[in-house]
Amino acid sequence: MITTRVFNIHNGIDTAYIYIWLSKTFSIIYIGMTNNSCGPIGRAQGHFNNKGTFRKRFLEETGLGIENVNDMILLSFSLPKDRVFISTESSYRESVEYLVMKELQLRRGSVSPSFDIISWHDRFPRRTSNSVVKKIANKITNDFISVFPTL
């Protein structure tokens, strides 16, 4: 039996998210962001289809198909409902995502088991010095680090 609990992360109307897919068995995490109207669950369709970035990165890192994972967990962190986060312009969301990724790279050794980050960011987003962006990214990082050992 597969139990799937879905609360409100399927609703992305006027909401944007930073999300983290993780598998402790494979010691990997994948960090992303979305303002998809179906939320992180809707965004997952793109990651798990045959050409999906998460599927490709998982295969590159482990040599296995993502369908072999039996402990995949999705953590979602809603961003403020401010226009800068929920509009089609993505620099604020990308900046939060980037800062979360970089901070978790630095802090991954502080949790057990440690993890590899298999997502990547190929550019330096322009809003990373914004104080609100930094505060949000720091909160997400701290929340993740505190909950990770209990998952």
mmCIF file with all atom_site columns, N, CA and C in Angstrom, residues 51-110:
data_model
loop_
_atom_site.group_PDB
_atom_site.id
_atom_site.type_symbol
_atom_site.label_atom_id
_atom_site.label_alt_id
_atom_site.label_comp_id
_atom_site.label_asym_id
_atom_site.label_entity_id
_atom_site.label_seq_id
_atom_site.pdbx_PDB_ins_code
_atom_site.Cartn_x
_atom_site.Cartn_y
_atom_site.Cartn_z
_atom_site.occupancy
_atom_site.B_iso_or_equiv
_atom_site.pdbx_formal_charge
_atom_site.auth_seq_id
_atom_site.auth_comp_id
_atom_site.auth_asym_id
_atom_site.auth_atom_id
_atom_site.pdbx_PDB_model_num
ATOM 1   N N  . LYS A 1 51  ? 11.729 13.439 -19.542 1.00 0.00 ? 51  LYS A N  1
ATOM 2   C CA . LYS A 1 51  ? 12.727 14.477 -19.802 1.00 0.00 ? 51  LYS A CA 1
ATOM 3   C C  . LYS A 1 51  ? 12.929 15.402 -18.608 1.00 0.00 ? 51  LYS A C  1
ATOM 4   N N  . GLY A 1 52  ? 12.372 15.044 -17.470 1.00 0.00 ? 52  GLY A N  1
ATOM 5   C CA . GLY A 1 52  ? 12.416 15.891 -16.286 1.00 0.00 ? 52  GLY A CA 1
ATOM 6   C C  . GLY A 1 52  ? 13.811 16.072 -15.717 1.00 0.00 ? 52  GLY A C  1
ATOM 7   N N  . THR A 1 53  ? 14.059 17.273 -15.211 1.00 0.00 ? 53  THR A N  1
ATOM 8   C CA . THR A 1 53  ? 15.390 17.586 -14.691 1.00 0.00 ? 53  THR A CA 1
ATOM 9   C C  . THR A 1 53  ? 15.735 16.765 -13.454 1.00 0.00 ? 53  THR A C  1
ATOM 10  N N  . PHE A 1 54  ? 14.790 16.557 -12.564 1.00 0.00 ? 54  PHE A N  1
ATOM 11  C CA . PHE A 1 54  ? 15.078 15.756 -11.375 1.00 0.00 ? 54  PHE A CA 1
ATOM 12  C C  . PHE A 1 54  ? 15.371 14.312 -11.778 1.00 0.00 ? 54  PHE A C  1
ATOM 13  N N  . ARG A 1 55  ? 14.560 13.764 -12.664 1.00 0.00 ? 55  ARG A N  1
ATOM 14  C CA . ARG A 1 55  ? 14.781 12.388 -13.135 1.00 0.00 ? 55  ARG A CA 1
ATOM 15  C C  . ARG A 1 55  ? 16.179 12.256 -13.745 1.00 0.00 ? 55  ARG A C  1
ATOM 16  N N  . LYS A 1 56  ? 16.553 13.194 -14.595 1.00 0.00 ? 56  LYS A N  1
ATOM 17  C CA . LYS A 1 56  ? 17.874 13.144 -15.243 1.00 0.00 ? 56  LYS A CA 1
ATOM 18  C C  . LYS A 1 56  ? 19.004 13.262 -14.230 1.00 0.00 ? 56  LYS A C  1
ATOM 19  N N  . ARG A 1 57  ? 18.896 14.215 -13.312 1.00 0.00 ? 57  ARG A N  1
ATOM 20  C CA . ARG A 1 57  ? 19.955 14.411 -12.317 1.00 0.00 ? 57  ARG A CA 1
ATOM 21  C C  . ARG A 1 57  ? 20.083 13.201 -11.394 1.00 0.00 ? 57  ARG A C  1
ATOM 22  N N  . PHE A 1 58  ? 18.956 12.597 -11.024 1.00 0.00 ? 58  PHE A N  1
ATOM 23  C CA . PHE A 1 58  ? 19.001 11.413 -10.167 1.00 0.00 ? 58  PHE A CA 1
ATOM 24  C C  . PHE A 1 58  ? 19.718 10.271 -10.883 1.00 0.00 ? 58  PHE A C  1
ATOM 25  N N  . LEU A 1 59  ? 19.389 10.058 -12.137 1.00 0.00 ? 59  LEU A N  1
ATOM 26  C CA . LEU A 1 59  ? 20.046 9.008  -12.922 1.00 0.00 ? 59  LEU A CA 1
ATOM 27  C C  . LEU A 1 59  ? 21.540 9.278  -13.046 1.00 0.00 ? 59  LEU A C  1
ATOM 28  N N  . GLU A 1 60  ? 21.908 10.526 -13.324 1.00 0.00 ? 60  GLU A N  1
ATOM 29  C CA . GLU A 1 60  ? 23.331 10.880 -13.435 1.00 0.00 ? 60  GLU A CA 1
ATOM 30  C C  . GLU A 1 60  ? 24.080 10.625 -12.129 1.00 0.00 ? 60  GLU A C  1
ATOM 31  N N  . GLU A 1 61  ? 23.462 10.931 -11.010 1.00 0.00 ? 61  GLU A N  1
ATOM 32  C CA . GLU A 1 61  ? 24.130 10.814 -9.707  1.00 0.00 ? 61  GLU A CA 1
ATOM 33  C C  . GLU A 1 61  ? 24.176 9.389  -9.173  1.00 0.00 ? 61  GLU A C  1
ATOM 34  N N  . THR A 1 62  ? 23.107 8.612  -9.410  1.00 0.00 ? 62  THR A N  1
ATOM 35  C CA . THR A 1 62  ? 23.016 7.285  -8.792  1.00 0.00 ? 62  THR A CA 1
ATOM 36  C C  . THR A 1 62  ? 23.157 6.139  -9.782  1.00 0.00 ? 62  THR A C  1
ATOM 37  N N  . GLY A 1 63  ? 22.943 6.417  -11.063 1.00 0.00 ? 63  GLY A N  1
ATOM 38  C CA . GLY A 1 63  ? 22.946 5.349  -12.055 1.00 0.00 ? 63  GLY A CA 1
ATOM 39  C C  . GLY A 1 63  ? 21.653 4.552  -12.069 1.00 0.00 ? 63  GLY A C  1
ATOM 40  N N  . LEU A 1 64  ? 20.668 4.992  -11.315 1.00 0.00 ? 64  LEU A N  1
ATOM 41  C CA . LEU A 1 64  ? 19.389 4.295  -11.212 1.00 0.00 ? 64  LEU A CA 1
ATOM 42  C C  . LEU A 1 64  ? 18.247 5.201  -11.637 1.00 0.00 ? 64  LEU A C  1
ATOM 43  N N  . GLY A 1 65  ? 17.154 4.587  -12.044 1.00 0.00 ? 65  GLY A N  1
ATOM 44  C CA . GLY A 1 65  ? 15.944 5.339  -12.339 1.00 0.00 ? 65  GLY A CA 1
ATOM 45  C C  . GLY A 1 65  ? 15.279 5.783  -11.052 1.00 0.00 ? 65  GLY A C  1
ATOM 46  N N  . ILE A 1 66  ? 14.645 6.908  -11.098 1.00 0.00 ? 66  ILE A N  1
ATOM 47  C CA . ILE A 1 66  ? 14.017 7.474  -9.898  1.00 0.00 ? 66  ILE A CA 1
ATOM 48  C C  . ILE A 1 66  ? 12.884 6.592  -9.374  1.00 0.00 ? 66  ILE A C  1
ATOM 49  N N  . GLU A 1 67  ? 12.334 5.754  -10.244 1.00 0.00 ? 67  GLU A N  1
ATOM 50  C CA . GLU A 1 67  ? 11.261 4.858  -9.807  1.00 0.00 ? 67  GLU A CA 1
ATOM 51  C C  . GLU A 1 67  ? 11.758 3.800  -8.817  1.00 0.00 ? 67  GLU A C  1
ATOM 52  N N  . ASN A 1 68  ? 13.074 3.679  -8.636  1.00 0.00 ? 68  ASN A N  1
ATOM 53  C CA . ASN A 1 68  ? 13.644 2.739  -7.663  1.00 0.00 ? 68  ASN A CA 1
ATOM 54  C C  . ASN A 1 68  ? 13.653 3.280  -6.236  1.00 0.00 ? 68  ASN A C  1
ATOM 55  N N  . VAL A 1 69  ? 13.278 4.533  -6.059  1.00 0.00 ? 69  VAL A N  1
ATOM 56  C CA . VAL A 1 69  ? 13.298 5.152  -4.732  1.00 0.00 ? 69  VAL A CA 1
ATOM 57  C C  . VAL A 1 69  ? 11.987 4.835  -4.013  1.00 0.00 ? 69  VAL A C  1
ATOM 58  N N  . ASN A 1 70  ? 12.090 4.315  -2.798  1.00 0.00 ? 70  ASN A N  1
ATOM 59  C CA . ASN A 1 70  ? 10.862 4.022  -2.051  1.00 0.00 ? 70  ASN A CA 1
ATOM 60  C C  . ASN A 1 70  ? 10.695 4.910  -0.817  1.00 0.00 ? 70  ASN A C  1
ATOM 61  N N  . ASP A 1 71  ? 11.550 5.926  -0.716  1.00 0.00 ? 71  ASP A N  1
ATOM 62  C CA . ASP A 1 71  ? 11.421 6.831  0.435   1.00 0.00 ? 71  ASP A CA 1
ATOM 63  C C  . ASP A 1 71  ? 11.455 8.305  0.016   1.00 0.00 ? 71  ASP A C  1
ATOM 64  N N  . MET A 1 72  ? 10.968 8.597  -1.177  1.00 0.00 ? 72  MET A N  1
ATOM 65  C CA . MET A 1 72  ? 10.983 9.976  -1.669  1.00 0.00 ? 72  MET A CA 1
ATOM 66  C C  . MET A 1 72  ? 9.996  10.827 -0.869  1.00 0.00 ? 72  MET A C  1
ATOM 67  N N  . ILE A 1 73  ? 10.472 11.958 -0.390  1.00 0.00 ? 73  ILE A N  1
ATOM 68  C CA . ILE A 1 73  ? 9.659  12.886 0.402   1.00 0.00 ? 73  ILE A CA 1
ATOM 69  C C  . ILE A 1 73  ? 9.717  14.259 -0.261  1.00 0.00 ? 73  ILE A C  1
ATOM 70  N N  . LEU A 1 74  ? 8.599  14.953 -0.261  1.00 0.00 ? 74  LEU A N  1
ATOM 71  C CA . LEU A 1 74  ? 8.527  16.315 -0.774  1.00 0.00 ? 74  LEU A CA 1
ATOM 72  C C  . LEU A 1 74  ? 8.231  17.259 0.387   1.00 0.00 ? 74  LEU A C  1
ATOM 73  N N  . LEU A 1 75  ? 9.128  18.208 0.603   1.00 0.00 ? 75  LEU A N  1
ATOM 74  C CA . LEU A 1 75  ? 8.908  19.273 1.583   1.00 0.00 ? 75  LEU A CA 1
ATOM 75  C C  . LEU A 1 75  ? 8.662  20.565 0.812   1.00 0.00 ? 75  LEU A C  1
ATOM 76  N N  . SER A 1 76  ? 7.643  21.304 1.182   1.00 0.00 ? 76  SER A N  1
ATOM 77  C CA . SER A 1 76  ? 7.301  22.542 0.485   1.00 0.00 ? 76  SER A CA 1
ATOM 78  C C  . SER A 1 76  ? 7.243  23.701 1.466   1.00 0.00 ? 76  SER A C  1
ATOM 79  N N  . PHE A 1 77  ? 7.768  24.829 1.036   1.00 0.00 ? 77  PHE A N  1
ATOM 80  C CA . PHE A 1 77  ? 7.835  26.027 1.862   1.00 0.00 ? 77  PHE A CA 1
ATOM 81  C C  . PHE A 1 77  ? 7.193  27.160 1.069   1.00 0.00 ? 77  PHE A C  1
ATOM 82  N N  . SER A 1 78  ? 6.057  27.650 1.546   1.00 0.00 ? 78  SER A N  1
ATOM 83  C CA . SER A 1 78  ? 5.382  28.714 0.802   1.00 0.00 ? 78  SER A CA 1
ATOM 84  C C  . SER A 1 78  ? 6.131  30.031 0.986   1.00 0.00 ? 78  SER A C  1
ATOM 85  N N  . LEU A 1 79  ? 6.169  30.780 -0.085  1.00 0.00 ? 79  LEU A N  1
ATOM 86  C CA . LEU A 1 79  ? 6.792  32.100 -0.077  1.00 0.00 ? 79  LEU A CA 1
ATOM 87  C C  . LEU A 1 79  ? 5.714  33.144 0.219   1.00 0.00 ? 79  LEU A C  1
ATOM 88  N N  . PRO A 1 80  ? 6.103  34.342 0.617   1.00 0.00 ? 80  PRO A N  1
ATOM 89  C CA . PRO A 1 80  ? 5.104  35.387 0.875   1.00 0.00 ? 80  PRO A CA 1
ATOM 90  C C  . PRO A 1 80  ? 4.225  35.631 -0.357  1.00 0.00 ? 80  PRO A C  1
ATOM 91  N N  . LYS A 1 81  ? 3.023  36.064 -0.117  1.00 0.00 ? 81  LYS A N  1
ATOM 92  C CA . LYS A 1 81  ? 2.090  36.315 -1.215  1.00 0.00 ? 81  LYS A CA 1
ATOM 93  C C  . LYS A 1 81  ? 2.330  37.663 -1.880  1.00 0.00 ? 81  LYS A C  1
ATOM 94  N N  . ASP A 1 82  ? 3.482  38.238 -1.668  1.00 0.00 ? 82  ASP A N  1
ATOM 95  C CA . ASP A 1 82  ? 3.857  39.490 -2.328  1.00 0.00 ? 82  ASP A CA 1
ATOM 96  C C  . ASP A 1 82  ? 4.000  39.261 -3.828  1.00 0.00 ? 82  ASP A C  1
ATOM 97  N N  . ARG A 1 83  ? 3.651  40.276 -4.588  1.00 0.00 ? 83  ARG A N  1
ATOM 98  C CA . ARG A 1 83  ? 3.713  40.186 -6.047  1.00 0.00 ? 83  ARG A CA 1
ATOM 99  C C  . ARG A 1 83  ? 5.096  39.772 -6.554  1.00 0.00 ? 83  ARG A C  1
ATOM 100 N N  . VAL A 1 84  ? 6.157  40.214 -5.894  1.00 0.00 ? 84  VAL A N  1
ATOM 101 C CA . VAL A 1 84  ? 7.508  39.890 -6.374  1.00 0.00 ? 84  VAL A CA 1
ATOM 102 C C  . VAL A 1 84  ? 7.774  38.388 -6.342  1.00 0.00 ? 84  VAL A C  1
ATOM 103 N N  . PHE A 1 85  ? 7.052  37.640 -5.515  1.00 0.00 ? 85  PHE A N  1
ATOM 104 C CA . PHE A 1 85  ? 7.248  36.193 -5.439  1.00 0.00 ? 85  PHE A CA 1
ATOM 105 C C  . PHE A 1 85  ? 6.261  35.413 -6.296  1.00 0.00 ? 85  PHE A C  1
ATOM 106 N N  . ILE A 1 86  ? 5.065  35.945 -6.513  1.00 0.00 ? 86  ILE A N  1
ATOM 107 C CA . ILE A 1 86  ? 4.037  35.160 -7.206  1.00 0.00 ? 86  ILE A CA 1
ATOM 108 C C  . ILE A 1 86  ? 3.833  35.552 -8.665  1.00 0.00 ? 86  ILE A C  1
ATOM 109 N N  . SER A 1 87  ? 4.515  36.575 -9.135  1.00 0.00 ? 87  SER A N  1
ATOM 110 C CA . SER A 1 87  ? 4.345  36.994 -10.532 1.00 0.00 ? 87  SER A CA 1
ATOM 111 C C  . SER A 1 87  ? 5.141  36.077 -11.461 1.00 0.00 ? 87  SER A C  1
ATOM 112 N N  . THR A 1 88  ? 4.991  36.291 -12.764 1.00 0.00 ? 88  THR A N  1
ATOM 113 C CA . THR A 1 88  ? 5.736  35.480 -13.729 1.00 0.00 ? 88  THR A CA 1
ATOM 114 C C  . THR A 1 88  ? 7.223  35.799 -13.704 1.00 0.00 ? 88  THR A C  1
ATOM 115 N N  . GLU A 1 89  ? 7.585  36.993 -13.271 1.00 0.00 ? 89  GLU A N  1
ATOM 116 C CA . GLU A 1 89  ? 8.999  37.354 -13.129 1.00 0.00 ? 89  GLU A CA 1
ATOM 117 C C  . GLU A 1 89  ? 9.564  36.541 -11.962 1.00 0.00 ? 89  GLU A C  1
ATOM 118 N N  . SER A 1 90  ? 10.654 35.835 -12.198 1.00 0.00 ? 90  SER A N  1
ATOM 119 C CA . SER A 1 90  ? 11.094 34.816 -11.237 1.00 0.00 ? 90  SER A CA 1
ATOM 120 C C  . SER A 1 90  ? 12.347 35.150 -10.435 1.00 0.00 ? 90  SER A C  1
ATOM 121 N N  . SER A 1 91  ? 12.915 36.337 -10.577 1.00 0.00 ? 91  SER A N  1
ATOM 122 C CA . SER A 1 91  ? 14.213 36.592 -9.951  1.00 0.00 ? 91  SER A CA 1
ATOM 123 C C  . SER A 1 91  ? 14.186 36.494 -8.418  1.00 0.00 ? 91  SER A C  1
ATOM 124 N N  . TYR A 1 92  ? 13.081 36.854 -7.793  1.00 0.00 ? 92  TYR A N  1
ATOM 125 C CA . TYR A 1 92  ? 13.007 36.741 -6.331  1.00 0.00 ? 92  TYR A CA 1
ATOM 126 C C  . TYR A 1 92  ? 12.933 35.275 -5.907  1.00 0.00 ? 92  TYR A C  1
ATOM 127 N N  . ARG A 1 93  ? 12.091 34.486 -6.582  1.00 0.00 ? 93  ARG A N  1
ATOM 128 C CA . ARG A 1 93  ? 12.006 33.054 -6.271  1.00 0.00 ? 93  ARG A CA 1
ATOM 129 C C  . ARG A 1 93  ? 13.344 32.369 -6.535  1.00 0.00 ? 93  ARG A C  1
ATOM 130 N N  . GLU A 1 94  ? 13.953 32.678 -7.679  1.00 0.00 ? 94  GLU A N  1
ATOM 131 C CA . GLU A 1 94  ? 15.245 32.074 -8.016  1.00 0.00 ? 94  GLU A CA 1
ATOM 132 C C  . GLU A 1 94  ? 16.314 32.430 -6.987  1.00 0.00 ? 94  GLU A C  1
ATOM 133 N N  . SER A 1 95  ? 16.272 33.634 -6.481  1.00 0.00 ? 95  SER A N  1
ATOM 134 C CA . SER A 1 95  ? 17.265 34.060 -5.494  1.00 0.00 ? 95  SER A CA 1
ATOM 135 C C  . SER A 1 95  ? 17.091 33.321 -4.174  1.00 0.00 ? 95  SER A C  1
ATOM 136 N N  . VAL A 1 96  ? 15.851 33.124 -3.744  1.00 0.00 ? 96  VAL A N  1
ATOM 137 C CA . VAL A 1 96  ? 15.616 32.338 -2.528  1.00 0.00 ? 96  VAL A CA 1
ATOM 138 C C  . VAL A 1 96  ? 16.102 30.906 -2.749  1.00 0.00 ? 96  VAL A C  1
ATOM 139 N N  . GLU A 1 97  ? 15.728 30.324 -3.875  1.00 0.00 ? 97  GLU A N  1
ATOM 140 C CA . GLU A 1 97  ? 16.155 28.952 -4.200  1.00 0.00 ? 97  GLU A CA 1
ATOM 141 C C  . GLU A 1 97  ? 17.680 28.838 -4.166  1.00 0.00 ? 97  GLU A C  1
ATOM 142 N N  . TYR A 1 98  ? 18.350 29.765 -4.799  1.00 0.00 ? 98  TYR A N  1
ATOM 143 C CA . TYR A 1 98  ? 19.814 29.764 -4.866  1.00 0.00 ? 98  TYR A CA 1
ATOM 144 C C  . TYR A 1 98  ? 20.428 29.843 -3.468  1.00 0.00 ? 98  TYR A C  1
ATOM 145 N N  . LEU A 1 99  ? 19.937 30.752 -2.644  1.00 0.00 ? 99  LEU A N  1
ATOM 146 C CA . LEU A 1 99  ? 20.491 30.910 -1.297  1.00 0.00 ? 99  LEU A CA 1
ATOM 147 C C  . LEU A 1 99  ? 20.232 29.679 -0.424  1.00 0.00 ? 99  LEU A C  1
ATOM 148 N N  . VAL A 1 100 ? 19.061 29.071 -0.557  1.00 0.00 ? 100 VAL A N  1
ATOM 149 C CA . VAL A 1 100 ? 18.777 27.831 0.173   1.00 0.00 ? 100 VAL A CA 1
ATOM 150 C C  . VAL A 1 100 ? 19.759 26.744 -0.261  1.00 0.00 ? 100 VAL A C  1
ATOM 151 N N  . MET A 1 101 ? 19.967 26.624 -1.561  1.00 0.00 ? 101 MET A N  1
ATOM 152 C CA . MET A 1 101 ? 20.884 25.616 -2.088  1.00 0.00 ? 101 MET A CA 1
ATOM 153 C C  . MET A 1 101 ? 22.302 25.830 -1.558  1.00 0.00 ? 101 MET A C  1
ATOM 154 N N  . LYS A 1 102 ? 22.774 27.045 -1.617  1.00 0.00 ? 102 LYS A N  1
ATOM 155 C CA . LYS A 1 102 ? 24.140 27.337 -1.169  1.00 0.00 ? 102 LYS A CA 1
ATOM 156 C C  . LYS A 1 102 ? 24.297 27.119 0.336   1.00 0.00 ? 102 LYS A C  1
ATOM 157 N N  . GLU A 1 103 ? 23.319 27.548 1.116   1.00 0.00 ? 103 GLU A N  1
ATOM 158 C CA . GLU A 1 103 ? 23.411 27.374 2.569   1.00 0.00 ? 103 GLU A CA 1
ATOM 159 C C  . GLU A 1 103 ? 23.343 25.894 2.951   1.00 0.00 ? 103 GLU A C  1
ATOM 160 N N  . LEU A 1 104 ? 22.499 25.128 2.274   1.00 0.00 ? 104 LEU A N  1
ATOM 161 C CA . LEU A 1 104 ? 22.428 23.699 2.579   1.00 0.00 ? 104 LEU A CA 1
ATOM 162 C C  . LEU A 1 104 ? 23.702 22.975 2.156   1.00 0.00 ? 104 LEU A C  1
ATOM 163 N N  . GLN A 1 105 ? 24.370 23.452 1.114   1.00 0.00 ? 105 GLN A N  1
ATOM 164 C CA . GLN A 1 105 ? 25.670 22.877 0.761   1.00 0.00 ? 105 GLN A CA 1
ATOM 165 C C  . GLN A 1 105 ? 26.657 23.067 1.906   1.00 0.00 ? 105 GLN A C  1
ATOM 166 N N  . LEU A 1 106 ? 26.601 24.216 2.552   1.00 0.00 ? 106 LEU A N  1
ATOM 167 C CA . LEU A 1 106 ? 27.504 24.500 3.664   1.00 0.00 ? 106 LEU A CA 1
ATOM 168 C C  . LEU A 1 106 ? 27.138 23.725 4.934   1.00 0.00 ? 106 LEU A C  1
ATOM 169 N N  . ARG A 1 107 ? 25.850 23.478 5.127   1.00 0.00 ? 107 ARG A N  1
ATOM 170 C CA . ARG A 1 107 ? 25.390 22.891 6.392   1.00 0.00 ? 107 ARG A CA 1
ATOM 171 C C  . ARG A 1 107 ? 25.082 21.402 6.320   1.00 0.00 ? 107 ARG A C  1
ATOM 172 N N  . ARG A 1 108 ? 25.254 20.777 5.170   1.00 0.00 ? 108 ARG A N  1
ATOM 173 C CA . ARG A 1 108 ? 24.855 19.377 5.021   1.00 0.00 ? 108 ARG A CA 1
ATOM 174 C C  . ARG A 1 108 ? 25.622 18.426 5.929   1.00 0.00 ? 108 ARG A C  1
ATOM 175 N N  . GLY A 1 109 ? 26.823 18.804 6.325   1.00 0.00 ? 109 GLY A N  1
ATOM 176 C CA . GLY A 1 109 ? 27.599 17.966 7.231   1.00 0.00 ? 109 GLY A CA 1
ATOM 177 C C  . GLY A 1 109 ? 27.118 18.007 8.668   1.00 0.00 ? 109 GLY A C  1
ATOM 178 N N  . SER A 1 110 ? 26.194 18.911 8.977   1.00 0.00 ? 110 SER A N  1
ATOM 179 C CA . SER A 1 110 ? 25.709 19.044 10.354  1.00 0.00 ? 110 SER A CA 1
ATOM 180 C C  . SER A 1 110 ? 24.538 18.118 10.656  1.00 0.00 ? 110 SER A C  1
#
